[in-house]
Amino acid sequence: LLPDESEPERRRRLATIVDQAFRARDMIGGLMIFARPPRPEPTEVSVVAAVAAVVASVGAVAEKRGVRLSSGSLKPLTIWADRSQVEEAVRAVVLNAIEAIAGGGTVGIESQLDRQAEGSRCRLVVSDNGEGMNRETAERIFDPFFSGREAGRGVGLGLSKAMRLIDANGGSIAVASRPRQGTTVSMWLPLSPVGR
């Protein structure tokens, strides 16, 4: 109906209906991923290529909000994971970081080799210089439908979906944040057997 409508008030109302339909679709899709994440099909994934795809997909949103995306600190690591699932998880984290910044700022994405007693993993870090969170909010940030922002700004499924996808791919995720000091989300993912 919207493309054929010329009357401004009807166009506005139809556009609202379209926006809400897409919002409902995204909410149901996010809830389904949280409730039953698809089985990963792991392959060798270049972290640099996966992050480049995420940055390209969210670039317009970041520009609209006056947020600069920085992904210059990426080690050329190869992980063993489902590329589309990892990209979806990182995209959700990056979009959350963009939303957390009021009036412009920077979202940085970096990767590093994390050597631990049980073996090396890739640590993918998304950090922002936004408002940050208090401890109570940070403890609930991965709960489904929880949002630290005002009602209507978000569905509250992005980070819970990211957690499920990272977990399904043999990784883990954690958040560190303090009020007025920004937020850092770290995602640890298994390295490719060849890259170990």
PDB file of C-alpha atoms in Angstrom:
ATOM      1  CA  LEU A   1       0.000   0.000   0.000  1.00  0.00           C
ATOM      2  CA  LEU A   2       2.782   2.437   0.890  1.00  0.00           C
ATOM      3  CA  PRO A   3       4.385   2.824  -2.578  1.00  0.00           C
ATOM      4  CA  ASP A   4       1.011   3.641  -4.158  1.00  0.00           C
ATOM      5  CA  GLU A   5      -0.141   6.103  -1.476  1.00  0.00           C
ATOM      6  CA  SER A   6       0.257   9.835  -2.196  1.00  0.00           C
ATOM      7  CA  GLU A   7      -1.587  11.427   0.732  1.00  0.00           C
ATOM      8  CA  PRO A   8       1.065  12.501   3.305  1.00  0.00           C
ATOM      9  CA  GLU A   9      -0.784  11.513   6.489  1.00  0.00           C
ATOM     10  CA  ARG A  10      -1.670   8.076   5.139  1.00  0.00           C
ATOM     11  CA  ARG A  11       1.940   7.607   3.968  1.00  0.00           C
ATOM     12  CA  ARG A  12       3.146   8.447   7.469  1.00  0.00           C
ATOM     13  CA  ARG A  13       0.760   5.938   9.052  1.00  0.00           C
ATOM     14  CA  LEU A  14       1.637   3.206   6.553  1.00  0.00           C
ATOM     15  CA  ALA A  15       5.353   3.821   7.106  1.00  0.00           C
ATOM     16  CA  THR A  16       4.801   3.330  10.846  1.00  0.00           C
ATOM     17  CA  ILE A  17       3.030   0.028  10.177  1.00  0.00           C
ATOM     18  CA  VAL A  18       5.891  -1.135   7.933  1.00  0.00           C
ATOM     19  CA  ASP A  19       8.498  -0.154  10.541  1.00  0.00           C
ATOM     20  CA  GLN A  20       6.645  -1.999  13.307  1.00  0.00           C
ATOM     21  CA  ALA A  21       6.182  -5.099  11.126  1.00  0.00           C
ATOM     22  CA  PHE A  22       9.941  -5.260  10.548  1.00  0.00           C
ATOM     23  CA  ARG A  23      10.554  -4.675  14.247  1.00  0.00           C
ATOM     24  CA  ALA A  24       8.240  -7.596  15.103  1.00  0.00           C
ATOM     25  CA  ARG A  25      10.024  -9.777  12.532  1.00  0.00           C
ATOM     26  CA  ASP A  26      13.424  -8.931  14.037  1.00  0.00           C
ATOM     27  CA  MET A  27      12.137  -9.576  17.561  1.00  0.00           C
ATOM     28  CA  ILE A  28      10.772 -12.999  16.644  1.00  0.00           C
ATOM     29  CA  GLY A  29      13.953 -13.895  14.754  1.00  0.00           C
ATOM     30  CA  GLY A  30      16.138 -12.816  17.671  1.00  0.00           C
ATOM     31  CA  LEU A  31      14.004 -14.743  20.143  1.00  0.00           C
ATOM     32  CA  MET A  32      14.184 -17.882  18.002  1.00  0.00           C
ATOM     33  CA  ILE A  33      17.985 -17.630  17.835  1.00  0.00           C
ATOM     34  CA  PHE A  34      18.150 -17.175  21.607  1.00  0.00           C
ATOM     35  CA  ALA A  35      15.746 -20.057  22.307  1.00  0.00           C
ATOM     36  CA  ARG A  36      17.236 -22.475  19.789  1.00  0.00           C
ATOM     37  CA  PRO A  37      20.393 -21.297  18.071  1.00  0.00           C
ATOM     38  CA  PRO A  38      21.002 -22.970  14.718  1.00  0.00           C
ATOM     39  CA  ARG A  39      23.670 -25.660  14.705  1.00  0.00           C
ATOM     40  CA  PRO A  40      26.976 -24.066  13.658  1.00  0.00           C
ATOM     41  CA  GLU A  41      28.747 -25.210  10.515  1.00  0.00           C
ATOM     42  CA  PRO A  42      32.334 -24.331  11.445  1.00  0.00           C
ATOM     43  CA  THR A  43      34.958 -23.478   8.864  1.00  0.00           C
ATOM     44  CA  GLU A  44      38.146 -21.476   8.871  1.00  0.00           C
ATOM     45  CA  VAL A  45      37.144 -17.817   9.195  1.00  0.00           C
ATOM     46  CA  SER A  46      39.399 -14.811   8.756  1.00  0.00           C
ATOM     47  CA  VAL A  47      38.690 -12.415  11.623  1.00  0.00           C
ATOM     48  CA  VAL A  48      39.740  -9.458   9.446  1.00  0.00           C
ATOM     49  CA  ALA A  49      37.276 -10.435   6.686  1.00  0.00           C
ATOM     50  CA  ALA A  50      34.423 -11.116   9.122  1.00  0.00           C
ATOM     51  CA  VAL A  51      34.886  -7.765  10.881  1.00  0.00           C
ATOM     52  CA  ALA A  52      35.113  -5.960   7.519  1.00  0.00           C
ATOM     53  CA  ALA A  53      31.734  -7.455   6.558  1.00  0.00           C
ATOM     54  CA  VAL A  54      30.198  -6.311   9.858  1.00  0.00           C
ATOM     55  CA  VAL A  55      31.616  -2.787   9.522  1.00  0.00           C
ATOM     56  CA  ALA A  56      30.257  -2.535   5.966  1.00  0.00           C
ATOM     57  CA  SER A  57      26.797  -3.655   7.105  1.00  0.00           C
ATOM     58  CA  VAL A  58      26.509  -1.156   9.990  1.00  0.00           C
ATOM     59  CA  GLY A  59      28.399   1.755   8.444  1.00  0.00           C
ATOM     60  CA  ALA A  60      25.279   3.698   7.445  1.00  0.00           C
ATOM     61  CA  VAL A  61      23.776   3.365  10.942  1.00  0.00           C
ATOM     62  CA  ALA A  62      27.004   4.575  12.548  1.00  0.00           C
ATOM     63  CA  GLU A  63      27.296   7.521  10.143  1.00  0.00           C
ATOM     64  CA  LYS A  64      23.690   8.554  10.790  1.00  0.00           C
ATOM     65  CA  ARG A  65      24.401   8.680  14.535  1.00  0.00           C
ATOM     66  CA  GLY A  66      27.741  10.448  14.100  1.00  0.00           C
ATOM     67  CA  VAL A  67      29.711   7.434  15.380  1.00  0.00           C
ATOM     68  CA  ARG A  68      33.151   6.592  13.999  1.00  0.00           C
ATOM     69  CA  LEU A  69      33.965   2.899  13.561  1.00  0.00           C
ATOM     70  CA  SER A  70      37.608   1.944  14.079  1.00  0.00           C
ATOM     71  CA  SER A  71      38.865  -1.524  13.169  1.00  0.00           C
ATOM     72  CA  GLY A  72      42.540  -0.861  12.580  1.00  0.00           C
ATOM     73  CA  SER A  73      43.816  -3.059  15.431  1.00  0.00           C
ATOM     74  CA  LEU A  74      42.953  -6.451  14.013  1.00  0.00           C
ATOM     75  CA  LYS A  75      45.459  -9.284  14.195  1.00  0.00           C
ATOM     76  CA  PRO A  76      45.171 -11.538  11.129  1.00  0.00           C
ATOM     77  CA  LEU A  77      43.858 -14.531  13.068  1.00  0.00           C
ATOM     78  CA  THR A  78      41.867 -17.465  11.714  1.00  0.00           C
ATOM     79  CA  ILE A  79      39.110 -18.882  13.892  1.00  0.00           C
ATOM     80  CA  TRP A  80      37.132 -22.120  13.679  1.00  0.00           C
ATOM     81  CA  ALA A  81      33.470 -21.086  13.674  1.00  0.00           C
ATOM     82  CA  ASP A  82      30.335 -20.540  11.628  1.00  0.00           C
ATOM     83  CA  ARG A  83      31.112 -17.293   9.813  1.00  0.00           C
ATOM     84  CA  SER A  84      27.509 -16.074   9.467  1.00  0.00           C
ATOM     85  CA  GLN A  85      26.815 -16.730  13.163  1.00  0.00           C
ATOM     86  CA  VAL A  86      29.975 -14.971  14.317  1.00  0.00           C
ATOM     87  CA  GLU A  87      29.219 -12.008  12.052  1.00  0.00           C
ATOM     88  CA  GLU A  88      25.656 -11.839  13.417  1.00  0.00           C
ATOM     89  CA  ALA A  89      26.948 -11.879  16.996  1.00  0.00           C
ATOM     90  CA  VAL A  90      29.580  -9.202  16.354  1.00  0.00           C
ATOM     91  CA  ARG A  91      27.026  -7.095  14.450  1.00  0.00           C
ATOM     92  CA  ALA A  92      24.651  -7.229  17.435  1.00  0.00           C
ATOM     93  CA  VAL A  93      27.432  -6.128  19.807  1.00  0.00           C
ATOM     94  CA  VAL A  94      28.574  -3.312  17.482  1.00  0.00           C
ATOM     95  CA  LEU A  95      25.014  -2.040  16.971  1.00  0.00           C
ATOM     96  CA  ASN A  96      24.498  -2.044  20.740  1.00  0.00           C
ATOM     97  CA  ALA A  97      27.697  -0.010  21.141  1.00  0.00           C
ATOM     98  CA  ILE A  98      26.557   2.472  18.474  1.00  0.00           C
ATOM     99  CA  GLU A  99      23.234   2.890  20.277  1.00  0.00           C
ATOM    100  CA  ALA A 100      25.031   3.498  23.580  1.00  0.00           C
ATOM    101  CA  ILE A 101      26.781   6.602  22.256  1.00  0.00           C
ATOM    102  CA  ALA A 102      24.814   9.827  22.435  1.00  0.00           C
ATOM    103  CA  GLY A 103      25.902  12.612  20.108  1.00  0.00           C
ATOM    104  CA  GLY A 104      28.816  10.908  18.388  1.00  0.00           C
ATOM    105  CA  GLY A 105      31.824   8.981  19.581  1.00  0.00           C
ATOM    106  CA  THR A 106      33.906   5.981  18.625  1.00  0.00           C
ATOM    107  CA  VAL A 107      33.339   2.244  18.516  1.00  0.00           C
ATOM    108  CA  GLY A 108      36.559   0.272  18.260  1.00  0.00           C
ATOM    109  CA  ILE A 109      36.891  -3.328  17.121  1.00  0.00           C
ATOM    110  CA  GLU A 110      40.137  -5.192  17.680  1.00  0.00           C
ATOM    111  CA  SER A 111      41.366  -8.753  17.847  1.00  0.00           C
ATOM    112  CA  GLN A 112      44.276 -10.312  19.659  1.00  0.00           C
ATOM    113  CA  LEU A 113      45.772 -13.685  20.413  1.00  0.00           C
ATOM    114  CA  ASP A 114      44.846 -14.626  23.977  1.00  0.00           C
ATOM    115  CA  ARG A 115      47.240 -17.227  25.383  1.00  0.00           C
ATOM    116  CA  GLN A 116      45.914 -19.101  28.407  1.00  0.00           C
ATOM    117  CA  ALA A 117      46.861 -22.235  30.309  1.00  0.00           C
ATOM    118  CA  GLU A 118      44.193 -24.274  28.506  1.00  0.00           C
ATOM    119  CA  GLY A 119      45.315 -23.017  25.078  1.00  0.00           C
ATOM    120  CA  SER A 120      45.246 -19.976  22.839  1.00  0.00           C
ATOM    121  CA  ARG A 121      42.055 -18.354  21.600  1.00  0.00           C
ATOM    122  CA  CYS A 122      41.106 -15.303  19.595  1.00  0.00           C
ATOM    123  CA  ARG A 123      39.838 -12.429  21.715  1.00  0.00           C
ATOM    124  CA  LEU A 124      37.614 -10.091  19.715  1.00  0.00           C
ATOM    125  CA  VAL A 125      36.934  -6.817  21.530  1.00  0.00           C
ATOM    126  CA  VAL A 126      34.263  -4.193  20.833  1.00  0.00           C
ATOM    127  CA  SER A 127      34.644  -1.028  22.909  1.00  0.00           C
ATOM    128  CA  ASP A 128      32.791   2.264  22.954  1.00  0.00           C
ATOM    129  CA  ASN A 129      33.245   5.599  24.679  1.00  0.00           C
ATOM    130  CA  GLY A 130      29.554   5.882  25.488  1.00  0.00           C
ATOM    131  CA  GLU A 131      27.712   6.353  28.752  1.00  0.00           C
ATOM    132  CA  GLY A 132      28.782   3.047  30.277  1.00  0.00           C
ATOM    133  CA  MET A 133      26.736   1.064  32.789  1.00  0.00           C
ATOM    134  CA  ASN A 134      26.569   0.528  36.501  1.00  0.00           C
ATOM    135  CA  ARG A 135      27.316  -2.928  37.931  1.00  0.00           C
ATOM    136  CA  GLU A 136      23.630  -3.901  38.265  1.00  0.00           C
ATOM    137  CA  THR A 137      22.927  -3.136  34.603  1.00  0.00           C
ATOM    138  CA  ALA A 138      26.103  -4.882  33.406  1.00  0.00           C
ATOM    139  CA  GLU A 139      25.108  -8.044  35.306  1.00  0.00           C
ATOM    140  CA  ARG A 140      21.819  -8.233  33.370  1.00  0.00           C
ATOM    141  CA  ILE A 141      23.033  -7.101  29.969  1.00  0.00           C
ATOM    142  CA  PHE A 142      22.812 -10.602  28.405  1.00  0.00           C
ATOM    143  CA  ASP A 143      19.287 -11.278  29.727  1.00  0.00           C
ATOM    144  CA  PRO A 144      16.674 -11.513  26.956  1.00  0.00           C
ATOM    145  CA  PHE A 145      14.448  -8.428  26.634  1.00  0.00           C
ATOM    146  CA  PHE A 146      16.588  -6.463  29.069  1.00  0.00           C
ATOM    147  CA  SER A 147      17.600  -3.011  27.883  1.00  0.00           C
ATOM    148  CA  GLY A 148      19.475  -0.341  29.769  1.00  0.00           C
ATOM    149  CA  ARG A 149      17.997   2.337  27.502  1.00  0.00           C
ATOM    150  CA  GLU A 150      14.637   4.005  27.630  1.00  0.00           C
ATOM    151  CA  ALA A 151      11.573   2.097  26.451  1.00  0.00           C
ATOM    152  CA  GLY A 152      11.104   1.870  22.714  1.00  0.00           C
ATOM    153  CA  ARG A 153      14.779   2.324  21.744  1.00  0.00           C
ATOM    154  CA  GLY A 154      15.611  -1.363  21.574  1.00  0.00           C
ATOM    155  CA  VAL A 155      14.110  -4.816  21.766  1.00  0.00           C
ATOM    156  CA  GLY A 156      16.648  -6.117  24.272  1.00  0.00           C
ATOM    157  CA  LEU A 157      17.631  -9.230  22.327  1.00  0.00           C
ATOM    158  CA  GLY A 158      20.859  -8.175  20.607  1.00  0.00           C
ATOM    159  CA  LEU A 159      23.339  -9.071  23.324  1.00  0.00           C
ATOM    160  CA  SER A 160      21.469 -12.178  24.473  1.00  0.00           C
ATOM    161  CA  LYS A 161      21.448 -13.375  20.847  1.00  0.00           C
ATOM    162  CA  ALA A 162      25.179 -12.612  20.561  1.00  0.00           C
ATOM    163  CA  MET A 163      25.856 -14.606  23.731  1.00  0.00           C
ATOM    164  CA  ARG A 164      23.976 -17.651  22.417  1.00  0.00           C
ATOM    165  CA  LEU A 165      25.730 -17.566  19.031  1.00  0.00           C
ATOM    166  CA  ILE A 166      29.196 -17.155  20.526  1.00  0.00           C
ATOM    167  CA  ASP A 167      28.463 -19.953  23.023  1.00  0.00           C
ATOM    168  CA  ALA A 168      27.162 -22.234  20.226  1.00  0.00           C
ATOM    169  CA  ASN A 169      30.481 -21.751  18.434  1.00  0.00           C
ATOM    170  CA  GLY A 170      32.540 -22.867  21.424  1.00  0.00           C
ATOM    171  CA  GLY A 171      33.337 -19.369  22.644  1.00  0.00           C
ATOM    172  CA  SER A 172      32.488 -17.103  25.538  1.00  0.00           C
ATOM    173  CA  ILE A 173      31.533 -13.461  25.997  1.00  0.00           C
ATOM    174  CA  ALA A 174      31.922 -10.951  28.833  1.00  0.00           C
ATOM    175  CA  VAL A 175      31.272  -7.267  29.438  1.00  0.00           C
ATOM    176  CA  ALA A 176      33.220  -4.667  31.411  1.00  0.00           C
ATOM    177  CA  SER A 177      31.731  -1.229  31.975  1.00  0.00           C
ATOM    178  CA  ARG A 178      31.648   1.710  34.344  1.00  0.00           C
ATOM    179  CA  PRO A 179      29.358   4.747  34.299  1.00  0.00           C
ATOM    180  CA  ARG A 180      30.690   7.560  32.080  1.00  0.00           C
ATOM    181  CA  GLN A 181      33.686   5.416  31.092  1.00  0.00           C
ATOM    182  CA  GLY A 182      32.313   3.398  28.191  1.00  0.00           C
ATOM    183  CA  THR A 183      31.868  -0.316  27.729  1.00  0.00           C
ATOM    184  CA  THR A 184      34.039  -3.166  26.485  1.00  0.00           C
ATOM    185  CA  VAL A 185      32.582  -6.450  25.265  1.00  0.00           C
ATOM    186  CA  SER A 186      35.069  -9.295  24.809  1.00  0.00           C
ATOM    187  CA  MET A 187      34.322 -12.392  22.755  1.00  0.00           C
ATOM    188  CA  TRP A 188      36.676 -15.376  22.891  1.00  0.00           C
ATOM    189  CA  LEU A 189      36.541 -17.777  19.957  1.00  0.00           C
ATOM    190  CA  PRO A 190      38.469 -20.956  19.156  1.00  0.00           C
ATOM    191  CA  LEU A 191      41.336 -20.687  16.718  1.00  0.00           C
ATOM    192  CA  SER A 192      41.389 -22.778  13.565  1.00  0.00           C
ATOM    193  CA  PRO A 193      43.240 -26.074  14.175  1.00  0.00           C
ATOM    194  CA  VAL A 194      45.652 -25.049  11.414  1.00  0.00           C
ATOM    195  CA  GLY A 195      46.321 -21.646  13.040  1.00  0.00           C
ATOM    196  CA  ARG A 196      47.164 -22.970  16.513  1.00  0.00           C
TER     197      ARG A 196
END
